[in-house]
Amino acid sequence: MTLTLYVDRLSQYCREVIIFCKLNGIDFEEVYIELSKGHQLSPEFREINPIQQVPAIMDGKFKLSESHAILRYLACAFPRIADHWYPADLYKRAKVESVLDWQRTTFPRGPGSFVFYSVLAPIVGLPLNTKAAARTEKNFIASLAMIDDQPSIADLSLACEIMQLEVLDEKDRERILGPFKRVLKWLDDTKNVMAPHFKEVHSILYKFKEKLQKQRITQPGRKPVLHSKM
Amino acid sequence: MTLTLYVDRLSQYCREVIIFCKLNGIDFEEVYIELSKGHQLSPEFREINPIQQVPAIMDGKFKLSESHAILRYLACAFPRIADHWYPADLYKRAKVESVLDWQRTTFPRGPGSFVFYSVLAPIVGLPLNTKAAARTEKNFIASLAMIDDQPSIADLSLACEIMQLEVLDEKDRERILGPFKRVLKWLDDTKNVMAPHFKEVHSILYKFKEKLQKQRITQPGRKPVLHSKM
């Protein structure tokens, strides 16, 4: 069977799937669905994923979408995937599931809204709200504290989400992540454990950042475009 | 071991866990964490769930939060749970996982934003946007089409989410859900399969609706309070 990944590396959700495959020696064909050109809306891609989002996969004839569902599937479908990624043990797995779900239910209102309230709010014409931003910090720490030494698919996914902050101006990124010493330590550890693929797959993000920085210098009033929630 | 559910029945995420236990004959003790009184923020509850959200469970000494993670855990931890809830088959399970995740990534921007754009936007001072609302419809149908005859934990969870619309004015609910004939058929089927517990656990919602309707009559300018995303 051939595994095909339909992805755009500018999306954190796509990057987590690519990195997982690379780290675990899973062969795949990468099909570039260029989101900024609307390739996800083509009739051909609709046959692959009627929801018209990336990432999507085809494993032989089996089609699947949603990055977390894909990670769970890959961890179970391919042989010799180390247990720490998606533990077979009922209780350990439940904790991984809880962190995966927290990322979807609470992260957007927690650390995600921290970024929103501390940096992005003015872009959509809302005032900065540092009080709301500060409120989210405890939540962030409480959730990270659940994560173990050996990375799980929840660590991989969360690290890819946090890496999205790299596109921000250095000063803003430092202001947001700087106070989270434990998060930064955890992010560094995660990067090291997942070397060299974690860095390689994120290289597109640094190119995008350079482009944004040039825009900031040449067109200081222009709003940055953040490719999250694609 | 004793299973304890820490819940507020006004939350759809809590109701899905309670209904699952009742349908599958899982004994539990229900501890009421009254969200409107901030009981989730108490130091005692923080010991149970540092994220300070409901639902949370304790199964013996094992603590878990996030409703989807709890449903997965219960489906695996308790004996004789029918396979359709959370299929053991790799491919069937992956499809259930995909729908569960879709509910968190896309539903809030799809059908969730449909409700938002068609009804709730004025409450937060934004204009109605029927174009944006209409855009979400295809997405909704495409996702529902994935759901099979026998209910899975994804059906249960999605049905509980959609039931939250019951608190809206009858006219608004009809306007939102009326055109979705397939969704309504699916919702009816789901209710029937899950009788009598589905209805019984939702009774609190109808009481809340009555209260809201009285408010609408006696204080027509007052904004309704929707207990979602708790």
Coordinates of N, CA, C and O in Angstrom, one line a residue, chain B residues 88-161:
Chain B
A88 N -13.4 -1.4 17.7 CA -12.0 -1.9 17.8 C -11.3 -1.9 16.5 O -10.1 -1.8 16.4
D89 N -12.0 -2.1 15.4 CA -11.4 -2.2 14.0 C -10.7 -0.8 13.7 O -11.3 0.2 13.9
L90 N -9.5 -1.0 13.3 CA -8.6 0.2 13.0 C -9.3 1.2 12.1 O -9.2 2.4 12.4
Y91 N -9.9 0.8 11.0 CA -10.4 1.7 10.1 C -11.7 2.4 10.5 O -11.9 3.6 10.4
K92 N -12.6 1.5 11.2 CA -13.8 2.1 11.7 C -13.5 3.1 12.8 O -14.1 4.2 12.9
R93 N -12.6 2.7 13.7 CA -12.2 3.6 14.8 C -11.7 4.9 14.2 O -12.0 6.0 14.7
A94 N -10.8 4.8 13.2 CA -10.2 6.1 12.7 C -11.3 7.0 12.2 O -11.2 8.2 12.3
K95 N -12.4 6.5 11.6 CA -13.5 7.3 11.1 C -14.2 8.0 12.3 O -14.6 9.2 12.2
V96 N -14.4 7.2 13.4 CA -15.0 7.8 14.6 C -14.1 9.0 15.1 O -14.6 10.1 15.4
E97 N -12.8 8.7 15.2 CA -11.8 9.7 15.6 C -11.9 11.0 14.8 O -11.9 12.1 15.3
S98 N -12.1 10.8 13.5 CA -12.1 11.9 12.6 C -13.3 12.8 12.8 O -13.2 14.0 12.9
V99 N -14.4 12.1 13.1 CA -15.7 12.9 13.4 C -15.5 13.6 14.7 O -15.9 14.8 14.9
L100 N -15.0 12.9 15.7 CA -14.8 13.5 17.0 C -13.9 14.8 16.9 O -14.2 15.8 17.5
D101 N -12.8 14.7 16.1 CA -11.9 15.8 16.0 C -12.5 16.9 15.2 O -12.3 18.1 15.5
W102 N -13.3 16.5 14.1 CA -14.0 17.5 13.3 C -14.9 18.4 14.1 O -15.0 19.6 13.9
Q103 N -15.5 17.8 15.2 CA -16.4 18.5 16.0 C -15.6 19.6 16.8 O -16.2 20.6 17.1
R104 N -14.4 19.4 17.0 CA -13.6 20.4 17.8 C -12.9 21.4 16.9 O -12.7 22.6 17.2
T105 N -12.5 21.0 15.7 CA -11.7 21.9 14.8 C -12.6 22.6 13.9 O -12.4 23.8 13.6
T106 N -13.7 22.0 13.3 CA -14.4 22.6 12.3 C -15.8 23.0 12.7 O -16.3 24.0 12.2
F107 N -16.4 22.2 13.6 CA -17.8 22.5 14.0 C -17.9 23.9 14.5 O -18.8 24.7 14.1
P108 N -17.0 24.4 15.4 CA -17.1 25.8 15.9 C -17.0 26.8 14.7 O -17.6 27.9 14.9
R109 N -16.4 26.5 13.6 CA -16.3 27.4 12.5 C -17.4 27.0 11.5 O -17.7 27.9 10.6
G110 N -17.9 25.8 11.5 CA -18.9 25.4 10.6 C -20.3 25.6 11.2 O -20.8 26.7 11.3
P111 N -21.0 24.5 11.6 CA -22.3 24.7 12.1 C -22.4 25.6 13.3 O -23.3 26.3 13.5
G112 N -21.3 25.6 14.1 CA -21.2 26.4 15.3 C -21.3 27.9 14.9 O -22.0 28.7 15.4
S113 N -20.5 28.2 13.8 CA -20.5 29.6 13.4 C -21.8 29.9 12.6 O -22.2 31.1 12.5
F114 N -22.4 28.9 12.1 CA -23.7 29.0 11.4 C -24.7 29.6 12.4 O -25.4 30.6 12.2
V115 N -24.7 29.0 13.6 CA -25.6 29.5 14.7 C -25.2 30.9 15.1 O -26.0 31.8 15.2
F116 N -23.9 31.1 15.2 CA -23.3 32.4 15.6 C -23.8 33.4 14.6 O -24.3 34.4 14.9
Y117 N -23.5 33.2 13.3 CA -23.8 34.2 12.3 C -25.3 34.4 12.1 O -25.7 35.5 11.7
S118 N -26.1 33.3 12.2 CA -27.5 33.5 11.9 C -28.3 34.0 13.1 O -29.3 34.6 13.0
V119 N -27.8 33.8 14.4 CA -28.6 34.2 15.5 C -27.8 35.0 16.6 O -28.3 36.1 17.0
L120 N -26.7 34.5 17.0 CA -26.0 35.0 18.2 C -25.2 36.3 17.9 O -25.0 37.1 18.9
A121 N -24.8 36.5 16.7 CA -23.8 37.7 16.4 C -24.3 39.0 17.0 O -23.5 39.7 17.7
P122 N -25.6 39.3 16.9 CA -26.1 40.6 17.5 C -25.9 40.7 19.0 O -25.7 41.8 19.5
I123 N -25.9 39.6 19.7 CA -25.7 39.6 21.1 C -24.4 40.2 21.5 O -24.3 40.9 22.5
V124 N -23.4 39.9 20.7 CA -22.0 40.4 21.0 C -21.7 41.6 20.2 O -20.6 42.0 20.0
G125 N -22.8 42.2 19.6 CA -22.7 43.5 18.9 C -22.1 43.4 17.5 O -21.7 44.4 16.9
L126 N -22.2 42.2 16.9 CA -21.7 42.0 15.5 C -23.0 41.9 14.6 O -24.0 41.4 15.1
P127 N -22.8 42.3 13.3 CA -24.0 42.1 12.4 C -24.2 40.7 12.1 O -23.3 39.9 12.1
L128 N -25.5 40.4 11.7 CA -25.8 39.0 11.2 C -25.1 38.9 9.8 O -24.9 39.9 9.1
N129 N -24.7 37.7 9.5 CA -24.0 37.5 8.3 C -24.5 36.2 7.6 O -24.0 35.1 7.9
T130 N -25.6 36.3 6.9 CA -26.2 35.1 6.3 C -25.4 34.5 5.3 O -25.5 33.3 5.0
K131 N -24.5 35.2 4.6 CA -23.7 34.6 3.6 C -22.7 33.7 4.2 O -22.5 32.5 3.8
A132 N -22.0 34.2 5.3 CA -21.1 33.3 6.0 C -21.9 32.1 6.6 O -21.4 31.0 6.6
A133 N -23.1 32.3 7.0 CA -23.9 31.2 7.6 C -24.2 30.2 6.5 O -24.0 29.0 6.8
A134 N -24.5 30.6 5.3 CA -24.9 29.7 4.3 C -23.6 28.8 3.9 O -23.8 27.7 3.6
R135 N -22.5 29.5 3.9 CA -21.2 28.8 3.5 C -21.0 27.5 4.4 O -20.3 26.6 3.9
T136 N -21.4 27.6 5.6 CA -21.1 26.5 6.6 C -22.0 25.3 6.3 O -21.7 24.2 6.9
E137 N -23.0 25.4 5.6 CA -24.0 24.3 5.5 C -23.4 23.1 4.8 O -23.6 22.0 5.3
K138 N -22.7 23.3 3.7 CA -22.1 22.1 3.0 C -21.2 21.3 3.9 O -21.2 20.1 3.8
N139 N -20.4 22.0 4.6 CA -19.5 21.4 5.5 C -20.2 20.5 6.5 O -19.8 19.4 6.8
F140 N -21.3 21.0 7.1 CA -22.1 20.3 8.0 C -22.6 19.0 7.4 O -22.4 17.9 8.0
I141 N -23.2 19.1 6.2 CA -23.7 17.9 5.6 C -22.6 16.9 5.3 O -22.7 15.7 5.5
A142 N -21.5 17.4 4.8 CA -20.4 16.5 4.4 C -19.9 15.7 5.6 O -19.5 14.6 5.5
S143 N -19.9 16.4 6.8 CA -19.4 15.7 8.0 C -20.5 14.7 8.5 O -20.1 13.6 8.9
L144 N -21.7 15.1 8.5 CA -22.8 14.2 8.9 C -22.8 12.9 8.1 O -23.1 11.8 8.6
A145 N -22.5 13.1 6.8 CA -22.6 11.9 5.9 C -21.7 10.8 6.3 O -21.9 9.7 5.9
M146 N -20.7 11.1 7.2 CA -19.8 10.1 7.6 C -20.4 9.2 8.6 O -19.9 8.1 8.9
I147 N -21.5 9.6 9.3 CA -22.0 8.9 10.4 C -22.8 7.7 10.0 O -23.7 7.8 9.2
D148 N -22.6 6.6 10.7 CA -23.3 5.3 10.4 C -24.6 5.1 11.1 O -25.0 6.0 11.9
D149 N -25.2 4.0 10.9 CA -26.5 3.7 11.5 C -26.4 3.5 13.0 O -27.2 4.1 13.8
Q150 N -25.5 2.7 13.5 CA -25.3 2.5 14.9 C -24.5 3.6 15.5 O -23.5 4.0 15.0
P151 N -25.0 4.1 16.6 CA -24.3 5.3 17.2 C -22.9 5.0 17.7 O -22.7 4.0 18.3
S152 N -22.0 5.9 17.5 CA -20.7 5.9 18.1 C -20.6 7.0 19.1 O -21.6 7.8 19.2
I153 N -19.5 7.1 19.8 CA -19.3 8.2 20.8 C -19.3 9.5 20.0 O -19.7 10.5 20.6
A154 N -19.0 9.5 18.7 CA -19.0 10.7 18.0 C -20.4 11.2 17.7 O -20.7 12.4 17.8
D155 N -21.3 10.2 17.4 CA -22.7 10.6 17.3 C -23.3 11.2 18.6 O -24.0 12.2 18.6
L156 N -23.0 10.5 19.7 CA -23.5 11.0 21.0 C -23.1 12.4 21.3 O -23.8 13.3 21.6
S157 N -21.8 12.6 21.1 CA -21.2 13.9 21.4 C -21.8 15.0 20.5 O -22.1 16.1 20.9
L158 N -21.9 14.7 19.2 CA -22.4 15.7 18.2 C -23.9 16.0 18.5 O -24.3 17.1 18.4
A159 N -24.7 14.9 18.8 CA -26.1 15.1 19.1 C -26.2 16.1 20.3 O -27.1 16.9 20.4
C160 N -25.4 15.8 21.4 CA -25.4 16.7 22.6 C -25.1 18.1 22.2 O -25.6 19.1 22.8
E161 N -24.1 18.3 21.3 CA -23.7 19.7 20.9 C -24.9 20.3 20.2 O -25.2 21.5 20.4

